[in-house]
Amino acid sequence: MTEFAGKYVAAIDQGTTSSRCMIFDHAGAVVAVDQKEHQQIFPQAGWVEHDASEIWDNVRAVAAGAMAAADLTREDIAAVGITNQRETALVWERATGKPIYNAIVWQDTRTDRIATALGGGDANKYTAKTGLPLATYFSGPKIKWILDNVDGARAKAEAGELCFGNMDTWVLWNMTGGTDGGLHYTDPTNASRTLLMDLDTLQWDEGICADMGIPMSMMPEIRSSSEVYGTGRERGPFRGVPISGILGDQQAATFGQACLSPGEAKNTYGTGNFVLLNTGTEKVMSKNGLLTTVCYKIGDQPTVYALEGSIAVTGSLVQWLRDNLGMISSAADIETDARSVDDNGGAYFVPAFSGLFAPHWRADARGAIVGLTRFVNKGHLARAVLEATAYQTREVIEAMNADSGVDLEVLKVDGGMVVNELLMQFQSDILNVKVVRPVVAETTALGAAYAAGLAVGYWESEDDIRENWAEDKTWTPSMDEDQRAKLYAGWKKAVTRTLDWVD
Ligand code: ADP
């Protein structure tokens, strides 16, 4: 060991569009980062897949890349945390480590019929146990689809030859040795997104697994979000380093934003938007279309729960404009275009590409641009695109206020879209609350690093996390109430135009 031993903590952030490795110091500042995008595979309308082997290659590359960028060796790293796109489901062969099918991504809607059939007319059949409605979003029906549709899969699953994992489990299994003794674990935040975990016991529910035809032998062991699971494998960049934190990406962002007390909430603006409200050790069931989920479980401390408003499409609408329409050449152009006009010109864009998630949960919705006239130009559409993120956020914040009985006063924000100043001001205007961005907007990776660092004593307690959090910028509302009400009413009307589209 050198005098620098254990000076930093690393986080692997396996996201929807890219994989990142970030290295943080004790103050929570970024020391190094490396990132690689992976391919988005769209085999049919509504289907979204990832090549899990490509993702693992990228994770290895960015881990090595971040270490090299700061001239670090494994002795410099005290612990490694993992955070990941949640719900995305992968099945692989235990003996070979080969996926039997691409990972089915959380946005994928192919399980629509499976989810409906499982409910038998009751979309809330499993809600009391799992906190979730039956929807295409969650992992369970995706696993069932793979077992039903890949040749020989079910027989192999029943013979105990297959492993299921979300991307946290895939990364951990490979990082700790893969076929050579890799750990088949997950944490309660990821497990709480499968529709298969009991929120009280933090164990797989055998009855629900049986309903979906999923053998228990496929399921990873559910450990806590912060404990030493094992160490990095031989010949990996983190050989011998404790791997000691796992949090699903949105829970990691909540942790990294220091939303550690009941009533504190954050909104992450990435591919989609995810608002999480810490409800403490109390499991609050929503009456307004929100999810009840595990926020984190640190070692053997009591489980902390959250209410969540998940929005499927926000930043990915900006990507869609860039990649499918070629209307902009980079994501940042959307703000330049939006600033060329004063308002949306009457246009609204409802990006119901994966149906509508919270608070609607309508798999039958599809996207629409409404309110068009000859007057509407590129700038108005750019505004409509950005405004869609803010209106969707208002819908889930209203649901949260109704569920909790307390109106949110400040919204902490993070994620790739929060560099967009026009969006942040509009968000504050349309919500009529303050919007606050922290200095480290990479809260997802930071949260995973905190979970890992706490487990090895690199950070002593959650107070260290609170102390490290620092404000970068605050936006305050400046829109008059009439204007706010008029715009939001227009949005509500636009949403009605997207429903009942798919039979
Ligand atoms: P994820 O972790 O979900 O992969 P990120 O937090 O990295 O996503 O955010 C990336 C998203 O942010 C992309 O969907 C991109 O379109 C969007 N984005 C990036 N820069 C801007 C910008 N300046 N304005 C609006 N959206 C942006």
Short mmCIF file of C-alpha atoms and ligand atoms in Angstrom, two decimals:
data_model
loop_
_atom_site.label_atom_id
_atom_site.label_comp_id
_atom_site.label_asym_id
_atom_site.label_seq_id
_atom_site.Cartn_x
_atom_site.Cartn_y
_atom_site.Cartn_z
CA MET A 1 0.00 0.00 0.00
CA THR A 2 1.20 3.52 -0.77
CA GLU A 3 0.74 6.70 1.23
CA PHE A 4 -2.22 7.45 -1.07
CA ALA A 5 -3.96 4.20 -0.20
CA GLY A 6 -7.72 4.44 -0.28
CA LYS A 7 -7.76 8.13 -1.12
CA TYR A 8 -10.71 7.93 -3.54
CA VAL A 9 -13.92 6.05 -4.21
CA ALA A 10 -14.96 4.86 -7.69
CA ALA A 11 -18.48 4.49 -9.06
CA ILE A 12 -19.63 2.56 -12.09
CA ASP A 13 -22.76 4.20 -13.53
CA GLN A 14 -24.31 1.82 -16.06
CA GLY A 15 -26.95 4.15 -17.57
CA THR A 16 -29.52 3.85 -20.33
CA THR A 17 -27.47 5.66 -22.96
CA SER A 18 -23.94 5.19 -21.67
CA SER A 19 -21.69 3.62 -19.07
CA ARG A 20 -19.49 5.83 -16.95
CA CYS A 21 -16.82 5.42 -14.36
CA MET A 22 -16.37 8.37 -12.01
CA ILE A 23 -13.82 8.75 -9.26
CA PHE A 24 -14.57 11.01 -6.29
CA ASP A 25 -12.53 12.42 -3.43
CA HIS A 26 -13.58 12.75 0.20
CA ALA A 27 -15.29 16.11 -0.42
CA GLY A 28 -17.43 14.46 -3.13
CA ALA A 29 -15.59 16.29 -5.93
CA VAL A 30 -15.02 14.56 -9.27
CA VAL A 31 -11.40 13.47 -9.75
CA ALA A 32 -11.74 11.58 -13.04
CA VAL A 33 -14.40 10.38 -15.42
CA ASP A 34 -14.63 8.22 -18.51
CA GLN A 35 -17.78 7.47 -20.47
CA LYS A 36 -18.87 5.36 -23.44
CA GLU A 37 -22.22 5.26 -25.21
CA HIS A 38 -23.72 1.94 -26.25
CA GLN A 39 -26.00 1.07 -29.09
CA GLN A 40 -29.77 1.48 -28.72
CA ILE A 41 -31.39 -1.43 -30.54
CA PHE A 42 -34.95 -0.96 -31.83
CA PRO A 43 -35.98 -4.26 -33.47
CA GLN A 44 -39.66 -3.24 -33.80
CA ALA A 45 -41.91 -0.33 -32.85
CA GLY A 46 -42.06 -0.22 -29.06
CA TRP A 47 -39.09 -2.57 -28.52
CA VAL A 48 -35.82 -1.32 -27.00
CA GLU A 49 -32.82 -3.59 -26.37
CA HIS A 50 -29.18 -3.36 -25.29
CA ASP A 51 -26.33 -5.73 -26.08
CA ALA A 52 -25.19 -6.73 -22.58
CA SER A 53 -21.79 -7.92 -23.82
CA GLU A 54 -21.16 -4.50 -25.37
CA ILE A 55 -22.18 -2.92 -22.07
CA TRP A 56 -19.76 -5.08 -20.06
CA ASP A 57 -16.96 -4.26 -22.53
CA ASN A 58 -17.76 -0.57 -22.08
CA VAL A 59 -17.80 -0.84 -18.29
CA ARG A 60 -14.34 -2.43 -18.35
CA ALA A 61 -13.07 0.23 -20.74
CA VAL A 62 -14.38 3.20 -18.76
CA ALA A 63 -13.13 1.76 -15.47
CA ALA A 64 -9.64 1.49 -16.93
CA GLY A 65 -10.05 4.86 -18.69
CA ALA A 66 -11.03 6.80 -15.58
CA MET A 67 -8.18 5.26 -13.58
CA ALA A 68 -5.69 6.14 -16.32
CA ALA A 69 -7.06 9.68 -16.71
CA ALA A 70 -6.03 10.50 -13.14
CA ASP A 71 -2.94 8.25 -13.10
CA LEU A 72 -4.44 6.10 -10.38
CA THR A 73 -3.74 2.53 -9.43
CA ARG A 74 -6.03 0.18 -7.56
CA GLU A 75 -4.25 1.02 -4.27
CA ASP A 76 -5.69 4.53 -4.54
CA ILE A 77 -9.27 3.25 -4.47
CA ALA A 78 -10.94 2.56 -1.12
CA ALA A 79 -14.14 1.10 -2.54
CA VAL A 80 -16.24 0.75 -5.69
CA GLY A 81 -19.98 1.40 -5.96
CA ILE A 82 -22.37 0.39 -8.73
CA THR A 83 -25.41 2.27 -9.97
CA ASN A 84 -27.50 1.33 -12.96
CA GLN A 85 -30.46 1.83 -15.24
CA ARG A 86 -33.20 0.04 -13.34
CA GLU A 87 -35.75 -2.54 -14.54
CA THR A 88 -33.74 -3.43 -17.68
CA ALA A 89 -33.77 -7.23 -17.61
CA LEU A 90 -31.09 -9.71 -18.65
CA VAL A 91 -30.93 -13.50 -18.57
CA TRP A 92 -27.61 -15.30 -19.00
CA GLU A 93 -26.19 -18.81 -18.77
CA ARG A 94 -24.54 -19.45 -15.44
CA ALA A 95 -21.92 -21.79 -16.96
CA THR A 96 -20.81 -19.66 -19.93
CA GLY A 97 -21.69 -16.13 -18.85
CA LYS A 98 -23.41 -15.64 -22.22
CA PRO A 99 -26.69 -13.70 -22.34
CA ILE A 100 -29.42 -15.80 -23.98
CA TYR A 101 -31.09 -12.64 -25.36
CA ASN A 102 -30.36 -8.92 -25.46
CA ALA A 103 -31.23 -6.96 -22.32
CA ILE A 104 -34.84 -5.77 -22.57
CA VAL A 105 -34.75 -2.10 -21.64
CA TRP A 106 -37.12 -0.43 -19.18
CA GLN A 107 -38.76 1.65 -21.94
CA ASP A 108 -39.70 -1.45 -23.96
CA THR A 109 -43.48 -2.01 -24.30
CA ARG A 110 -43.53 -5.57 -25.72
CA THR A 111 -44.88 -6.99 -22.44
CA ASP A 112 -48.10 -5.01 -22.67
CA ARG A 113 -50.24 -8.12 -23.16
CA ILE A 114 -48.33 -10.15 -20.57
CA ALA A 115 -48.85 -7.41 -17.98
CA THR A 116 -52.56 -7.10 -18.75
CA ALA A 117 -53.09 -10.88 -18.66
CA LEU A 118 -51.25 -11.21 -15.33
CA GLY A 119 -53.60 -8.66 -13.80
CA GLY A 120 -56.72 -10.34 -15.11
CA GLY A 121 -58.43 -6.94 -15.17
CA ASP A 122 -56.72 -5.64 -12.03
CA ALA A 123 -53.60 -3.60 -12.78
CA ASN A 124 -53.05 -3.27 -9.03
CA LYS A 125 -53.03 -7.00 -8.30
CA TYR A 126 -49.50 -6.86 -6.83
CA THR A 127 -49.42 -3.23 -5.67
CA ALA A 128 -49.96 -3.89 -1.95
CA LYS A 129 -46.93 -6.22 -1.89
CA THR A 130 -44.61 -4.59 -4.40
CA GLY A 131 -45.66 -0.90 -4.48
CA LEU A 132 -46.01 -1.11 -8.28
CA PRO A 133 -48.85 -1.39 -10.79
CA LEU A 134 -48.66 -4.09 -13.46
CA ALA A 135 -46.96 -2.24 -16.30
CA THR A 136 -44.50 -2.92 -19.11
CA TYR A 137 -41.90 -0.83 -17.23
CA PHE A 138 -40.88 -3.44 -14.63
CA SER A 139 -38.57 -6.45 -14.92
CA GLY A 140 -40.83 -9.40 -14.05
CA PRO A 141 -42.92 -9.48 -17.25
CA LYS A 142 -39.72 -8.93 -19.29
CA ILE A 143 -38.17 -12.08 -17.74
CA LYS A 144 -41.36 -13.96 -18.54
CA TRP A 145 -41.18 -12.77 -22.16
CA ILE A 146 -37.60 -14.08 -22.48
CA LEU A 147 -38.49 -17.47 -20.96
CA ASP A 148 -41.58 -17.72 -23.20
CA ASN A 149 -39.89 -16.67 -26.44
CA VAL A 150 -36.24 -17.77 -26.48
CA ASP A 151 -35.83 -21.37 -27.70
CA GLY A 152 -35.10 -23.77 -24.86
CA ALA A 153 -34.99 -20.99 -22.25
CA ARG A 154 -37.69 -22.29 -19.98
CA ALA A 155 -36.22 -25.80 -19.77
CA LYS A 156 -32.79 -24.35 -18.98
CA ALA A 157 -34.29 -22.03 -16.38
CA GLU A 158 -36.06 -24.92 -14.71
CA ALA A 159 -32.81 -26.91 -14.69
CA GLY A 160 -31.17 -24.04 -12.77
CA GLU A 161 -28.86 -23.13 -15.64
CA LEU A 162 -29.88 -19.47 -16.06
CA CYS A 163 -29.30 -16.31 -14.06
CA PHE A 164 -31.51 -13.24 -14.08
CA GLY A 165 -30.11 -9.84 -13.29
CA ASN A 166 -30.69 -6.15 -13.73
CA MET A 167 -27.60 -4.32 -14.90
CA ASP A 168 -26.24 -3.94 -11.36
CA THR A 169 -26.17 -7.72 -11.02
CA TRP A 170 -24.63 -8.18 -14.48
CA VAL A 171 -21.85 -5.71 -13.67
CA LEU A 172 -21.22 -7.12 -10.17
CA TRP A 173 -21.19 -10.72 -11.44
CA ASN A 174 -18.64 -9.85 -14.12
CA MET A 175 -16.56 -7.56 -11.91
CA THR A 176 -16.20 -10.28 -9.28
CA GLY A 177 -15.22 -13.09 -11.64
CA GLY A 178 -18.14 -13.99 -13.92
CA THR A 179 -18.10 -17.73 -14.65
CA ASP A 180 -15.09 -17.91 -12.34
CA GLY A 181 -17.06 -17.40 -9.14
CA GLY A 182 -18.90 -14.13 -9.81
CA LEU A 183 -21.38 -12.95 -7.16
CA HIS A 184 -25.05 -13.20 -8.07
CA TYR A 185 -26.41 -10.41 -5.83
CA THR A 186 -28.63 -7.38 -6.12
CA ASP A 187 -29.81 -4.70 -3.71
CA PRO A 188 -33.34 -3.83 -2.51
CA THR A 189 -33.63 -0.66 -4.63
CA ASN A 190 -33.15 -2.63 -7.84
CA ALA A 191 -35.19 -5.58 -6.57
CA SER A 192 -38.06 -3.24 -5.72
CA ARG A 193 -38.44 -2.49 -9.47
CA THR A 194 -39.00 -6.05 -10.62
CA LEU A 195 -42.62 -6.52 -9.41
CA LEU A 196 -41.22 -9.63 -7.69
CA MET A 197 -40.03 -8.31 -4.31
CA ASP A 198 -42.07 -7.96 -1.14
CA LEU A 199 -41.48 -4.40 0.15
CA ASP A 200 -41.73 -5.46 3.80
CA THR A 201 -39.52 -8.54 3.85
CA LEU A 202 -37.12 -7.42 1.08
CA GLN A 203 -37.29 -10.97 -0.28
CA TRP A 204 -38.56 -12.34 -3.59
CA ASP A 205 -42.24 -13.22 -3.43
CA GLU A 206 -42.46 -16.87 -4.46
CA GLY A 207 -46.16 -16.59 -5.34
CA ILE A 208 -45.62 -13.74 -7.80
CA CYS A 209 -42.55 -15.45 -9.28
CA ALA A 210 -44.69 -18.58 -9.76
CA ASP A 211 -47.47 -16.51 -11.43
CA MET A 212 -44.87 -15.32 -13.95
CA GLY A 213 -43.28 -18.77 -14.33
CA ILE A 214 -39.91 -17.58 -13.00
CA PRO A 215 -37.92 -20.29 -11.15
CA MET A 216 -36.39 -19.04 -7.87
CA SER A 217 -33.00 -20.48 -8.88
CA MET A 218 -32.65 -17.65 -11.46
CA MET A 219 -33.00 -14.91 -8.91
CA PRO A 220 -30.03 -13.09 -7.36
CA GLU A 221 -29.69 -12.86 -3.60
CA ILE A 222 -30.97 -9.53 -2.26
CA ARG A 223 -28.29 -7.92 -0.06
CA SER A 224 -28.30 -4.37 1.37
CA SER A 225 -27.36 -1.27 -0.65
CA SER A 226 -24.18 -0.70 1.34
CA GLU A 227 -21.96 -3.57 2.53
CA VAL A 228 -18.85 -5.31 1.25
CA TYR A 229 -20.20 -7.81 -1.29
CA GLY A 230 -16.80 -8.98 -2.44
CA THR A 231 -13.69 -7.68 -4.18
CA GLY A 232 -12.71 -6.93 -7.77
CA ARG A 233 -11.58 -9.95 -9.78
CA GLU A 234 -8.05 -10.87 -10.81
CA ARG A 235 -6.75 -8.84 -13.75
CA GLY A 236 -9.52 -6.24 -13.47
CA PRO A 237 -8.66 -2.58 -12.77
CA PHE A 238 -10.17 -2.95 -9.29
CA ARG A 239 -8.45 -6.22 -8.38
CA GLY A 240 -8.86 -6.80 -4.63
CA VAL A 241 -10.76 -3.53 -4.05
CA PRO A 242 -13.99 -3.88 -2.03
CA ILE A 243 -17.15 -3.57 -4.07
CA SER A 244 -19.49 -2.25 -1.46
CA GLY A 245 -22.43 -0.24 -2.77
CA ILE A 246 -25.34 -0.86 -5.13
CA LEU A 247 -28.18 1.58 -5.74
CA GLY A 248 -30.53 1.84 -8.72
CA ASP A 249 -29.78 5.08 -10.57
CA GLN A 250 -32.69 7.14 -9.22
CA GLN A 251 -32.18 6.03 -5.66
CA ALA A 252 -28.46 6.74 -6.07
CA ALA A 253 -29.28 10.28 -7.23
CA THR A 254 -31.57 10.72 -4.21
CA PHE A 255 -28.70 9.62 -1.95
CA GLY A 256 -26.18 11.79 -3.80
CA GLN A 257 -28.53 14.78 -3.47
CA ALA A 258 -28.50 14.21 0.30
CA CYS A 259 -32.29 13.71 0.38
CA LEU A 260 -31.75 11.71 3.55
CA SER A 261 -34.66 12.94 5.66
CA PRO A 262 -38.38 12.35 5.17
CA GLY A 263 -39.94 15.10 3.01
CA GLU A 264 -36.81 15.76 0.91
CA ALA A 265 -37.18 15.26 -2.86
CA LYS A 266 -35.11 15.40 -6.01
CA ASN A 267 -35.85 15.33 -9.73
CA THR A 268 -33.35 13.80 -12.16
CA TYR A 269 -33.55 14.96 -15.78
CA GLY A 270 -31.97 12.26 -17.94
CA THR A 271 -33.40 9.92 -20.58
CA GLY A 272 -36.59 10.17 -18.55
CA ASN A 273 -37.38 12.14 -15.40
CA PHE A 274 -37.68 10.62 -11.96
CA VAL A 275 -38.93 12.46 -8.90
CA LEU A 276 -38.24 10.69 -5.61
CA LEU A 277 -39.54 11.79 -2.23
CA ASN A 278 -37.90 10.25 0.84
CA THR A 279 -40.70 8.99 3.14
CA GLY A 280 -38.38 7.61 5.83
CA THR A 281 -38.93 4.16 7.30
CA GLU A 282 -42.63 4.46 6.49
CA LYS A 283 -43.90 2.76 3.34
CA VAL A 284 -46.43 5.23 1.89
CA MET A 285 -48.87 3.75 -0.65
CA SER A 286 -49.89 6.22 -3.36
CA LYS A 287 -53.49 7.10 -4.19
CA ASN A 288 -52.38 9.23 -7.11
CA GLY A 289 -50.40 7.07 -9.52
CA LEU A 290 -46.98 7.15 -7.87
CA LEU A 291 -44.82 4.15 -7.09
CA THR A 292 -43.77 3.00 -3.63
CA THR A 293 -40.18 1.91 -3.75
CA VAL A 294 -37.13 1.24 -1.61
CA CYS A 295 -35.02 4.41 -1.33
CA TYR A 296 -32.01 2.69 0.26
CA LYS A 297 -30.96 0.21 2.90
CA ILE A 298 -27.60 0.92 4.48
CA GLY A 299 -26.10 -2.25 6.00
CA ASP A 300 -28.39 -3.58 8.71
CA GLN A 301 -30.08 -0.22 9.37
CA PRO A 302 -33.86 0.00 8.81
CA THR A 303 -35.11 0.23 5.23
CA VAL A 304 -35.83 3.76 3.95
CA TYR A 305 -38.68 4.05 1.43
CA ALA A 306 -39.62 6.61 -1.22
CA LEU A 307 -42.55 7.68 -3.33
CA GLU A 308 -41.57 7.96 -6.97
CA GLY A 309 -43.00 9.68 -10.02
CA SER A 310 -41.41 8.08 -13.09
CA ILE A 311 -41.66 9.85 -16.45
CA ALA A 312 -40.52 7.75 -19.41
CA VAL A 313 -39.52 10.36 -21.97
CA THR A 314 -37.86 13.73 -21.30
CA GLY A 315 -34.20 14.01 -22.39
CA SER A 316 -34.77 11.19 -24.89
CA LEU A 317 -37.23 13.47 -26.71
CA VAL A 318 -34.32 15.85 -27.31
CA GLN A 319 -32.28 12.88 -28.60
CA TRP A 320 -35.16 11.87 -30.83
CA LEU A 321 -35.25 15.34 -32.38
CA ARG A 322 -31.51 15.04 -33.01
CA ASP A 323 -31.34 11.43 -34.21
CA ASN A 324 -34.72 10.72 -35.84
CA LEU A 325 -35.60 14.17 -37.25
CA GLY A 326 -32.17 15.77 -37.59
CA MET A 327 -33.81 19.01 -36.38
CA ILE A 328 -30.84 19.80 -34.13
CA SER A 329 -27.25 18.65 -34.35
CA SER A 330 -26.56 18.51 -30.63
CA ALA A 331 -28.72 18.46 -27.49
CA ALA A 332 -27.56 21.96 -26.56
CA ASP A 333 -29.07 23.36 -29.80
CA ILE A 334 -32.55 22.86 -28.38
CA GLU A 335 -32.03 25.79 -26.02
CA THR A 336 -30.70 28.07 -28.77
CA ASP A 337 -33.75 27.28 -30.93
CA ALA A 338 -36.14 27.72 -28.01
CA ARG A 339 -34.65 31.14 -27.22
CA SER A 340 -35.42 32.34 -30.77
CA VAL A 341 -39.09 32.73 -29.75
CA ASP A 342 -40.98 34.01 -26.69
CA ASP A 343 -43.36 31.14 -26.13
CA ASN A 344 -44.63 27.82 -27.53
CA GLY A 345 -46.83 29.53 -30.15
CA GLY A 346 -49.74 27.32 -29.01
CA ALA A 347 -47.91 24.02 -29.69
CA TYR A 348 -47.67 21.14 -27.23
CA PHE A 349 -45.62 17.97 -27.65
CA VAL A 350 -46.70 14.98 -25.57
CA PRO A 351 -43.88 12.41 -25.88
CA ALA A 352 -45.90 9.29 -24.99
CA PHE A 353 -43.42 7.10 -26.89
CA SER A 354 -43.58 4.31 -24.27
CA GLY A 355 -47.17 5.05 -23.34
CA LEU A 356 -47.52 7.38 -20.36
CA PHE A 357 -45.93 6.49 -17.01
CA ALA A 358 -46.73 8.33 -13.76
CA PRO A 359 -49.27 9.47 -12.83
CA HIS A 360 -51.30 8.12 -15.78
CA TRP A 361 -49.94 4.58 -16.37
CA ARG A 362 -51.47 4.35 -19.83
CA ALA A 363 -49.74 1.80 -22.07
CA ASP A 364 -52.25 2.66 -24.81
CA ALA A 365 -51.02 6.26 -25.23
CA ARG A 366 -48.73 7.32 -28.09
CA GLY A 367 -46.99 10.62 -28.78
CA ALA A 368 -48.65 13.68 -30.33
CA ILE A 369 -47.85 17.24 -31.34
CA VAL A 370 -51.00 19.34 -31.06
CA GLY A 371 -52.03 22.98 -31.43
CA LEU A 372 -50.26 23.39 -34.77
CA THR A 373 -50.96 26.37 -37.05
CA ARG A 374 -49.03 27.89 -39.96
CA PHE A 375 -47.53 30.26 -37.36
CA VAL A 376 -45.62 27.52 -35.52
CA ASN A 377 -41.91 27.32 -36.37
CA LYS A 378 -38.85 25.37 -35.28
CA GLY A 379 -38.35 27.60 -32.24
CA HIS A 380 -41.90 27.00 -31.00
CA LEU A 381 -41.43 23.25 -31.38
CA ALA A 382 -38.14 23.42 -29.50
CA ARG A 383 -39.98 25.19 -26.68
CA ALA A 384 -42.77 22.63 -26.74
CA VAL A 385 -40.14 19.90 -26.40
CA LEU A 386 -38.54 21.50 -23.33
CA GLU A 387 -41.86 22.50 -21.81
CA ALA A 388 -43.07 18.87 -22.03
CA THR A 389 -40.44 17.91 -19.44
CA ALA A 390 -41.62 20.64 -17.08
CA TYR A 391 -45.35 19.87 -17.44
CA GLN A 392 -44.80 16.16 -16.90
CA THR A 393 -42.81 17.02 -13.78
CA ARG A 394 -45.68 19.19 -12.53
CA GLU A 395 -48.08 16.28 -12.93
CA VAL A 396 -46.01 14.04 -10.67
CA ILE A 397 -45.28 16.80 -8.12
CA GLU A 398 -49.03 17.44 -7.83
CA ALA A 399 -49.56 13.72 -7.21
CA MET A 400 -46.82 13.79 -4.59
CA ASN A 401 -48.29 16.81 -2.82
CA ALA A 402 -51.68 15.04 -2.76
CA ASP A 403 -50.18 11.79 -1.41
CA SER A 404 -48.02 13.39 1.25
CA GLY A 405 -50.43 16.19 2.23
CA VAL A 406 -47.51 18.65 2.17
CA ASP A 407 -46.68 21.00 -0.70
CA LEU A 408 -43.12 20.76 -1.93
CA GLU A 409 -41.27 24.07 -1.51
CA VAL A 410 -37.91 23.40 -3.11
CA LEU A 411 -36.98 20.95 -5.83
CA LYS A 412 -33.38 19.71 -6.02
CA VAL A 413 -32.48 18.86 -9.61
CA ASP A 414 -29.73 16.92 -11.39
CA GLY A 415 -29.05 14.95 -14.59
CA GLY A 416 -27.99 15.75 -18.14
CA MET A 417 -30.77 18.26 -18.90
CA VAL A 418 -30.17 20.61 -15.97
CA VAL A 419 -27.53 22.52 -17.92
CA ASN A 420 -30.51 23.87 -19.86
CA GLU A 421 -31.17 27.23 -18.19
CA LEU A 422 -34.35 27.94 -20.14
CA LEU A 423 -35.83 24.64 -18.98
CA MET A 424 -34.84 25.24 -15.36
CA GLN A 425 -36.46 28.70 -15.31
CA PHE A 426 -39.59 27.36 -16.99
CA GLN A 427 -39.68 24.47 -14.49
CA SER A 428 -39.63 26.89 -11.61
CA ASP A 429 -42.30 29.04 -13.30
CA ILE A 430 -44.69 26.20 -14.07
CA LEU A 431 -44.32 24.60 -10.62
CA ASN A 432 -44.23 27.89 -8.74
CA VAL A 433 -41.45 26.51 -6.53
CA LYS A 434 -37.72 27.13 -6.27
CA VAL A 435 -35.48 24.86 -8.32
CA VAL A 436 -31.98 24.24 -6.96
CA ARG A 437 -29.01 22.70 -8.79
CA PRO A 438 -26.05 21.39 -6.74
CA VAL A 439 -22.40 21.92 -7.64
CA VAL A 440 -21.97 18.22 -8.43
CA ALA A 441 -24.81 17.48 -10.87
CA GLU A 442 -23.46 13.90 -11.27
CA THR A 443 -25.41 12.83 -8.23
CA THR A 444 -26.16 9.33 -9.54
CA ALA A 445 -22.54 8.22 -9.57
CA LEU A 446 -21.87 10.20 -6.41
CA GLY A 447 -24.71 8.42 -4.57
CA ALA A 448 -23.26 5.02 -5.48
CA ALA A 449 -19.84 6.17 -4.34
CA TYR A 450 -21.32 7.31 -1.01
CA ALA A 451 -23.02 3.92 -0.49
CA ALA A 452 -19.73 2.13 -1.20
CA GLY A 453 -17.63 4.52 0.87
CA LEU A 454 -19.92 4.29 3.91
CA ALA A 455 -19.56 0.51 3.94
CA VAL A 456 -15.77 0.67 4.32
CA GLY A 457 -15.66 3.66 6.68
CA TYR A 458 -14.27 6.06 4.03
CA TRP A 459 -17.21 8.29 4.93
CA GLU A 460 -18.33 7.90 8.54
CA SER A 461 -22.00 8.73 8.39
CA GLU A 462 -24.75 10.36 6.38
CA ASP A 463 -23.74 13.69 7.95
CA ASP A 464 -20.65 13.64 5.71
CA ILE A 465 -22.99 13.47 2.70
CA ARG A 466 -25.08 16.39 3.95
CA GLU A 467 -21.92 18.45 4.53
CA ASN A 468 -20.59 17.76 1.03
CA TRP A 469 -23.79 18.93 -0.70
CA ALA A 470 -23.39 22.50 -2.03
CA GLU A 471 -25.69 24.72 -4.06
CA ASP A 472 -24.65 25.92 -7.50
CA LYS A 473 -27.70 27.87 -8.68
CA THR A 474 -31.31 28.56 -7.69
CA TRP A 475 -34.17 29.54 -10.02
CA THR A 476 -37.19 31.34 -8.56
CA PRO A 477 -40.65 31.58 -10.16
CA SER A 478 -41.34 34.74 -12.16
CA MET A 479 -44.46 33.80 -14.17
CA ASP A 480 -47.86 35.25 -13.30
CA GLU A 481 -50.52 32.86 -12.11
CA ASP A 482 -52.85 33.37 -15.12
CA GLN A 483 -50.14 32.48 -17.56
CA ARG A 484 -49.13 29.43 -15.50
CA ALA A 485 -52.71 28.19 -15.34
CA LYS A 486 -53.32 28.77 -19.06
CA LEU A 487 -50.21 26.90 -20.17
CA TYR A 488 -50.86 23.96 -17.86
CA ALA A 489 -54.49 23.71 -18.98
CA GLY A 490 -53.22 23.51 -22.57
CA TRP A 491 -50.93 20.65 -21.58
CA LYS A 492 -53.72 18.74 -19.82
CA LYS A 493 -55.85 19.04 -22.94
CA ALA A 494 -52.97 17.85 -25.13
CA VAL A 495 -52.50 14.75 -22.95
CA THR A 496 -56.11 13.70 -23.56
CA ARG A 497 -55.36 13.59 -27.30
CA THR A 498 -52.75 10.84 -26.84
CA LEU A 499 -54.89 8.28 -24.98
CA ASP A 500 -56.67 5.22 -26.44
CA TRP A 501 -54.28 5.21 -29.40
CA VAL A 502 -53.23 1.55 -29.21
CA ASP A 503 -55.86 -1.18 -28.88
P1 ADP B 1 -28.98 9.02 -18.63
O1 ADP B 1 -28.19 8.91 -17.35
O2 ADP B 1 -30.45 8.71 -18.48
O3 ADP B 1 -28.35 8.25 -19.77
P2 ADP B 1 -28.08 11.82 -18.65
O4 ADP B 1 -28.34 12.26 -17.26
O5 ADP B 1 -26.68 11.61 -19.10
O6 ADP B 1 -28.98 10.56 -19.06
O7 ADP B 1 -28.77 12.92 -19.58
C1 ADP B 1 -28.73 12.79 -20.96
C2 ADP B 1 -29.99 13.40 -21.54
O8 ADP B 1 -29.96 14.82 -21.40
C3 ADP B 1 -30.09 13.08 -23.01
O9 ADP B 1 -31.36 12.49 -23.25
C4 ADP B 1 -29.96 14.44 -23.71
O10 ADP B 1 -30.86 14.54 -24.80
C5 ADP B 1 -30.32 15.43 -22.61
N1 ADP B 1 -29.57 16.68 -22.74
C6 ADP B 1 -28.23 16.84 -22.72
N2 ADP B 1 -27.89 18.14 -22.86
C7 ADP B 1 -29.06 18.84 -22.98
C8 ADP B 1 -29.39 20.22 -23.13
N3 ADP B 1 -28.45 21.16 -23.20
N4 ADP B 1 -30.70 20.54 -23.21
C9 ADP B 1 -31.66 19.60 -23.14
N5 ADP B 1 -31.41 18.29 -22.98
C10 ADP B 1 -30.13 17.90 -22.89
#
